[in-house]
Amino acid sequence: MTADVVIEGRGLSREFSFGEEKVTALHTMDIDILAGSMTAIVGKSGSGKTTLCNLLSGVDRPTTGTVRLLGHDLRSLGDAAMSRLRANRIGFVLQKDNLVPWLTIEENVAAPLIFGGMKRKAALARAAEYLELTGLSHRAKSWPSLVSGGEAQRAAVARACVGEPAVVFADEPTGALDRQNGDRVKELFWSLIRERKTAGVLITHDMDLADDADVVLHISDGRLVGEDQSTRG
Ligand SMILES: Nc1ncnc2c1ncn2[C@@H]1O[C@H](COP(=O)(O)OP(=O)(O)OP(=O)(O)O)[C@@H](O)[C@H]1O
Ligand SMILES: [Mg+2]
């Protein structure tokens, strides 16, 4: 594994079964994710994008194959070590159920830092910077149930980025956003990727976002059908 490969998936597949019936959500594929690069995953609804992200991030286990994430073989990583790795080195923007409903927006954004051991005051100060970057300062004290879908999505992006993780996974991070807020979110991801050498893995239907990515993985019916490498310098 070269120094720049932060995630190495080999022979990955995922099957789900309902009683007798089996659905192959992902057919065998190999994937490398590089530090300081943005990988976009594109494909139709139901093609296997979220399933793939779940395998690469250790949220789910493959039926066949192996994942090395930040140097760890996920087969031999226990639950506690996996939780620590996730809390300290990985940011997530999930497709649904993003925010903790009993924490305010600022507390949600600060949560990964507090969980990682930072003092509450320092964590809230850092959270405030990321709320500003995502245009949410005025919603800091609001409850998740009272903000709009797009505001909740931006808070989830702020929370994913606040710990300046080694890898950030985002499932449709700009899906509910207008142009201006979508651009803010893109700029935040790009600044982490450029300045912190974060690896971004973004599922997206947003062609602007995919066009700028370093690598675009095209998924169709659970198969990797194309891999475009950017020619940007
Ligand atoms: N936990 C599960 N149990 C059974 N089948 C599942 C499970 N998760 C996903 N699938 C199936 O695997 C296939 C791929 O699902 P996946 O969620 O990866 O699609 P997706 O590309 O993320 O779609 P979307 O763009 O709609 O989010 C679908 O047919 C889905 O029904
Ligand atoms: Mg999905």
Short mmCIF file of C-alpha atoms and ligand atoms in Angstrom, two decimals:
data_model
loop_
_atom_site.label_atom_id
_atom_site.label_comp_id
_atom_site.label_asym_id
_atom_site.label_seq_id
_atom_site.Cartn_x
_atom_site.Cartn_y
_atom_site.Cartn_z
CA MET A 1 0.00 0.00 0.00
CA THR A 2 1.50 3.35 -0.97
CA ALA A 3 1.55 6.23 1.49
CA ASP A 4 -1.15 8.09 -0.37
CA VAL A 5 -3.75 5.33 -0.39
CA VAL A 6 -6.04 5.95 2.57
CA ILE A 7 -8.62 3.32 1.67
CA GLU A 8 -7.87 0.15 -0.24
CA GLY A 9 -10.83 -2.09 -1.12
CA ARG A 10 -10.04 -5.45 -2.73
CA GLY A 11 -12.53 -7.95 -4.12
CA LEU A 12 -15.40 -6.15 -2.39
CA SER A 13 -18.92 -7.46 -2.82
CA ARG A 14 -22.10 -7.21 -0.75
CA GLU A 15 -25.11 -9.48 -0.86
CA PHE A 16 -28.31 -8.98 1.14
CA SER A 17 -30.74 -11.82 1.77
CA PHE A 18 -34.44 -11.77 2.55
CA GLY A 19 -35.29 -15.33 3.55
CA GLU A 20 -34.53 -17.43 0.48
CA GLU A 21 -34.03 -14.49 -1.83
CA LYS A 22 -30.63 -12.87 -2.36
CA VAL A 23 -29.90 -9.42 -3.77
CA THR A 24 -26.39 -8.61 -4.90
CA ALA A 25 -26.11 -4.91 -4.09
CA LEU A 26 -22.44 -4.83 -5.13
CA HIS A 27 -20.56 -7.17 -7.45
CA THR A 28 -16.84 -7.71 -6.92
CA MET A 29 -14.80 -4.52 -7.25
CA ASP A 30 -11.43 -3.01 -6.29
CA ILE A 31 -11.24 0.61 -5.11
CA ASP A 32 -8.40 2.90 -4.03
CA ILE A 33 -9.06 6.24 -2.35
CA LEU A 34 -6.16 8.69 -2.20
CA ALA A 35 -5.22 11.33 0.35
CA GLY A 36 -5.82 14.89 -0.79
CA SER A 37 -8.22 13.87 -3.54
CA MET A 38 -11.93 14.03 -4.14
CA THR A 39 -13.64 10.89 -5.38
CA ALA A 40 -17.21 11.28 -6.61
CA ILE A 41 -19.48 8.24 -6.77
CA VAL A 42 -22.28 8.60 -9.29
CA GLY A 43 -25.06 6.28 -10.47
CA LYS A 44 -28.82 5.79 -10.51
CA SER A 45 -30.91 5.32 -7.39
CA GLY A 46 -30.48 1.77 -6.10
CA SER A 47 -27.22 1.20 -8.00
CA GLY A 48 -25.22 0.53 -4.82
CA LYS A 49 -23.56 3.88 -3.97
CA THR A 50 -24.50 4.00 -0.29
CA THR A 51 -23.69 0.30 0.06
CA LEU A 52 -20.19 0.96 -1.32
CA CYS A 53 -19.62 3.92 1.01
CA ASN A 54 -20.76 1.86 3.98
CA LEU A 55 -18.17 -0.80 3.13
CA LEU A 56 -15.34 1.70 2.57
CA SER A 57 -16.08 3.47 5.86
CA GLY A 58 -16.46 0.30 7.96
CA VAL A 59 -20.13 0.99 8.73
CA ASP A 60 -20.98 -2.32 7.04
CA ARG A 61 -18.96 -5.46 6.35
CA PRO A 62 -18.45 -6.88 2.85
CA THR A 63 -19.73 -10.35 1.89
CA THR A 64 -16.38 -10.94 0.18
CA GLY A 65 -13.18 -8.93 0.07
CA THR A 66 -11.15 -6.72 2.34
CA VAL A 67 -10.93 -3.04 3.24
CA ARG A 68 -7.82 -1.33 4.60
CA LEU A 69 -8.84 2.01 6.08
CA LEU A 70 -6.03 4.36 7.23
CA GLY A 71 -3.70 1.37 7.53
CA HIS A 72 -6.12 -0.87 9.44
CA ASP A 73 -7.48 -4.12 8.06
CA LEU A 74 -11.15 -3.74 9.04
CA ARG A 75 -11.59 -7.51 9.50
CA SER A 76 -9.28 -7.45 12.49
CA LEU A 77 -10.38 -4.15 14.00
CA GLY A 78 -12.64 -4.55 17.06
CA ASP A 79 -15.74 -2.44 17.68
CA ALA A 80 -14.04 -0.11 20.18
CA ALA A 81 -11.06 0.55 17.89
CA MET A 82 -13.43 1.07 14.96
CA SER A 83 -15.48 3.60 16.96
CA ARG A 84 -12.33 5.47 17.91
CA LEU A 85 -11.09 5.54 14.34
CA ARG A 86 -14.46 6.78 13.17
CA ALA A 87 -14.72 9.45 15.86
CA ASN A 88 -11.20 10.81 15.44
CA ARG A 89 -10.28 10.41 11.79
CA ILE A 90 -13.49 10.16 9.73
CA GLY A 91 -16.31 12.59 9.00
CA PHE A 92 -19.72 11.45 7.81
CA VAL A 93 -22.63 13.17 6.15
CA LEU A 94 -25.30 10.48 5.99
CA GLN A 95 -28.18 10.33 3.54
CA LYS A 96 -30.73 10.49 6.37
CA ASP A 97 -31.00 10.86 10.16
CA ASN A 98 -28.06 13.19 10.35
CA LEU A 99 -28.47 15.29 13.47
CA VAL A 100 -28.99 14.31 17.09
CA PRO A 101 -32.46 15.76 17.87
CA TRP A 102 -31.81 16.60 21.54
CA LEU A 103 -28.69 18.68 20.83
CA THR A 104 -28.79 22.20 19.37
CA ILE A 105 -27.19 22.86 15.99
CA GLU A 106 -23.97 24.16 17.60
CA GLU A 107 -23.86 21.20 19.98
CA ASN A 108 -24.34 18.80 17.08
CA VAL A 109 -21.43 20.38 15.23
CA ALA A 110 -19.23 20.39 18.35
CA ALA A 111 -20.13 16.80 19.31
CA PRO A 112 -17.29 14.99 17.47
CA LEU A 113 -14.74 17.29 19.13
CA ILE A 114 -16.22 16.82 22.61
CA PHE A 115 -16.39 13.07 22.02
CA GLY A 116 -12.73 13.22 20.99
CA GLY A 117 -11.83 14.83 24.34
CA MET A 118 -11.89 18.58 23.59
CA LYS A 119 -13.29 20.90 26.29
CA ARG A 120 -16.84 22.05 25.62
CA LYS A 121 -15.96 25.74 25.35
CA ALA A 122 -13.14 25.18 22.85
CA ALA A 123 -15.30 22.75 20.87
CA LEU A 124 -18.15 25.26 20.66
CA ALA A 125 -15.71 27.96 19.52
CA ARG A 126 -14.40 25.70 16.75
CA ALA A 127 -17.99 24.70 15.87
CA ALA A 128 -18.83 28.41 15.50
CA GLU A 129 -16.14 28.75 12.80
CA TYR A 130 -17.62 25.87 10.83
CA LEU A 131 -21.15 27.21 11.28
CA GLU A 132 -19.92 30.46 9.81
CA LEU A 133 -18.29 28.65 6.87
CA THR A 134 -21.58 26.90 6.13
CA GLY A 135 -23.65 30.08 6.62
CA LEU A 136 -25.41 28.85 9.74
CA SER A 137 -24.25 31.16 12.53
CA HIS A 138 -27.80 32.43 13.03
CA ARG A 139 -29.05 28.87 13.65
CA ALA A 140 -26.43 27.91 16.27
CA LYS A 141 -28.93 27.75 19.16
CA SER A 142 -31.78 26.18 17.16
CA TRP A 143 -33.07 22.65 17.56
CA PRO A 144 -32.67 20.34 14.54
CA SER A 145 -36.44 19.82 14.28
CA LEU A 146 -36.93 23.58 13.76
CA VAL A 147 -34.42 24.19 10.96
CA SER A 148 -35.00 23.64 7.25
CA GLY A 149 -33.82 20.51 5.42
CA GLY A 150 -31.01 22.45 3.74
CA GLU A 151 -29.91 23.99 7.04
CA ALA A 152 -29.84 20.54 8.66
CA GLN A 153 -27.77 19.31 5.74
CA ARG A 154 -25.28 22.16 6.09
CA ALA A 155 -25.02 21.49 9.84
CA ALA A 156 -24.25 17.85 9.03
CA VAL A 157 -21.49 18.98 6.65
CA ALA A 158 -20.07 21.33 9.30
CA ARG A 159 -20.08 18.48 11.82
CA ALA A 160 -18.36 16.11 9.36
CA CYS A 161 -15.59 18.64 8.69
CA VAL A 162 -15.09 20.21 12.14
CA GLY A 163 -12.53 17.62 13.29
CA GLU A 164 -10.51 18.05 10.07
CA PRO A 165 -10.71 14.30 9.42
CA ALA A 166 -8.42 12.17 7.27
CA VAL A 167 -11.42 10.99 5.26
CA VAL A 168 -14.82 12.54 4.84
CA PHE A 169 -17.73 10.53 3.43
CA ALA A 170 -20.75 12.46 2.26
CA ASP A 171 -23.93 11.04 0.77
CA GLU A 172 -25.56 13.74 -1.39
CA PRO A 173 -24.14 16.63 0.67
CA THR A 174 -25.53 19.29 -1.66
CA GLY A 175 -28.80 17.52 -2.55
CA ALA A 176 -31.11 19.89 -0.65
CA LEU A 177 -29.12 23.08 -1.28
CA ASP A 178 -29.51 26.06 -3.57
CA ARG A 179 -26.59 27.18 -5.67
CA GLN A 180 -25.06 29.59 -3.15
CA ASN A 181 -25.17 27.17 -0.23
CA GLY A 182 -24.10 24.27 -2.42
CA ASP A 183 -21.05 26.31 -3.43
CA ARG A 184 -20.23 27.03 0.23
CA VAL A 185 -20.30 23.35 1.03
CA LYS A 186 -18.13 22.50 -1.99
CA GLU A 187 -15.60 25.16 -0.99
CA LEU A 188 -15.44 23.74 2.54
CA PHE A 189 -14.73 20.23 1.23
CA TRP A 190 -12.14 21.54 -1.20
CA SER A 191 -10.32 23.55 1.46
CA LEU A 192 -10.00 20.43 3.64
CA ILE A 193 -8.82 18.38 0.68
CA ARG A 194 -6.21 20.94 -0.37
CA GLU A 195 -5.04 22.17 3.01
CA ARG A 196 -5.41 19.09 5.21
CA LYS A 197 -4.89 16.38 2.59
CA THR A 198 -8.29 15.00 3.54
CA ALA A 199 -9.69 12.35 1.19
CA GLY A 200 -13.23 13.23 0.13
CA VAL A 201 -15.62 10.46 -0.93
CA LEU A 202 -18.81 12.08 -2.13
CA ILE A 203 -21.92 10.45 -3.52
CA THR A 204 -23.58 13.02 -5.71
CA HIS A 205 -26.04 13.76 -8.46
CA ASP A 206 -24.63 17.29 -8.56
CA MET A 207 -22.73 17.39 -11.86
CA ASP A 208 -20.81 20.52 -10.79
CA LEU A 209 -19.40 18.61 -7.86
CA ALA A 210 -18.66 15.47 -9.89
CA ASP A 211 -17.02 17.49 -12.69
CA ASP A 212 -14.53 18.98 -10.24
CA ALA A 213 -13.65 15.64 -8.60
CA ASP A 214 -10.25 14.03 -9.17
CA VAL A 215 -11.83 10.61 -9.75
CA VAL A 216 -15.41 9.79 -10.73
CA LEU A 217 -16.60 6.24 -10.06
CA HIS A 218 -19.67 5.30 -12.10
CA ILE A 219 -21.79 2.58 -10.49
CA SER A 220 -24.56 0.74 -12.33
CA ASP A 221 -26.52 -2.24 -10.94
CA GLY A 222 -23.84 -2.83 -8.33
CA ARG A 223 -20.98 -2.81 -10.83
CA LEU A 224 -18.17 -0.34 -11.34
CA VAL A 225 -18.77 0.55 -14.98
CA GLY A 226 -16.36 3.44 -15.38
CA GLU A 227 -13.63 5.36 -13.63
CA ASP A 228 -12.72 8.81 -14.90
CA GLN A 229 -9.53 10.42 -13.68
CA SER A 230 -9.43 14.17 -13.83
CA THR A 231 -6.80 15.72 -16.04
CA ARG A 232 -6.60 18.79 -13.80
CA GLY A 233 -3.01 19.64 -12.93
N1 LIG B 1 -29.78 -3.31 4.36
C1 LIG B 1 -30.25 -3.71 3.17
N2 LIG B 1 -31.00 -4.85 3.06
C2 LIG B 1 -31.43 -5.25 1.88
N3 LIG B 1 -31.19 -4.65 0.69
C3 LIG B 1 -30.46 -3.54 0.73
C4 LIG B 1 -29.95 -3.00 1.97
N4 LIG B 1 -29.25 -1.87 1.68
C5 LIG B 1 -29.33 -1.72 0.34
N5 LIG B 1 -30.05 -2.72 -0.22
C6 LIG B 1 -30.33 -2.87 -1.66
O1 LIG B 1 -29.11 -2.74 -2.38
C7 LIG B 1 -29.30 -1.97 -3.56
C8 LIG B 1 -28.37 -0.77 -3.53
O2 LIG B 1 -28.80 0.13 -2.51
P1 LIG B 1 -28.04 1.47 -2.17
O3 LIG B 1 -28.69 2.03 -0.97
O4 LIG B 1 -26.59 1.18 -2.10
O5 LIG B 1 -28.35 2.35 -3.46
P2 LIG B 1 -27.95 3.87 -3.80
O6 LIG B 1 -27.17 3.83 -5.07
O7 LIG B 1 -27.32 4.49 -2.63
O8 LIG B 1 -29.36 4.54 -4.11
P3 LIG B 1 -29.93 6.04 -3.79
O9 LIG B 1 -29.34 6.95 -4.83
O10 LIG B 1 -31.41 5.88 -3.95
O11 LIG B 1 -29.55 6.39 -2.39
C9 LIG B 1 -30.78 -1.61 -3.60
O12 LIG B 1 -31.43 -2.55 -4.43
C10 LIG B 1 -31.22 -1.75 -2.17
O13 LIG B 1 -32.58 -2.10 -2.08
MG MG B 2 -27.93 5.98 -1.33
#
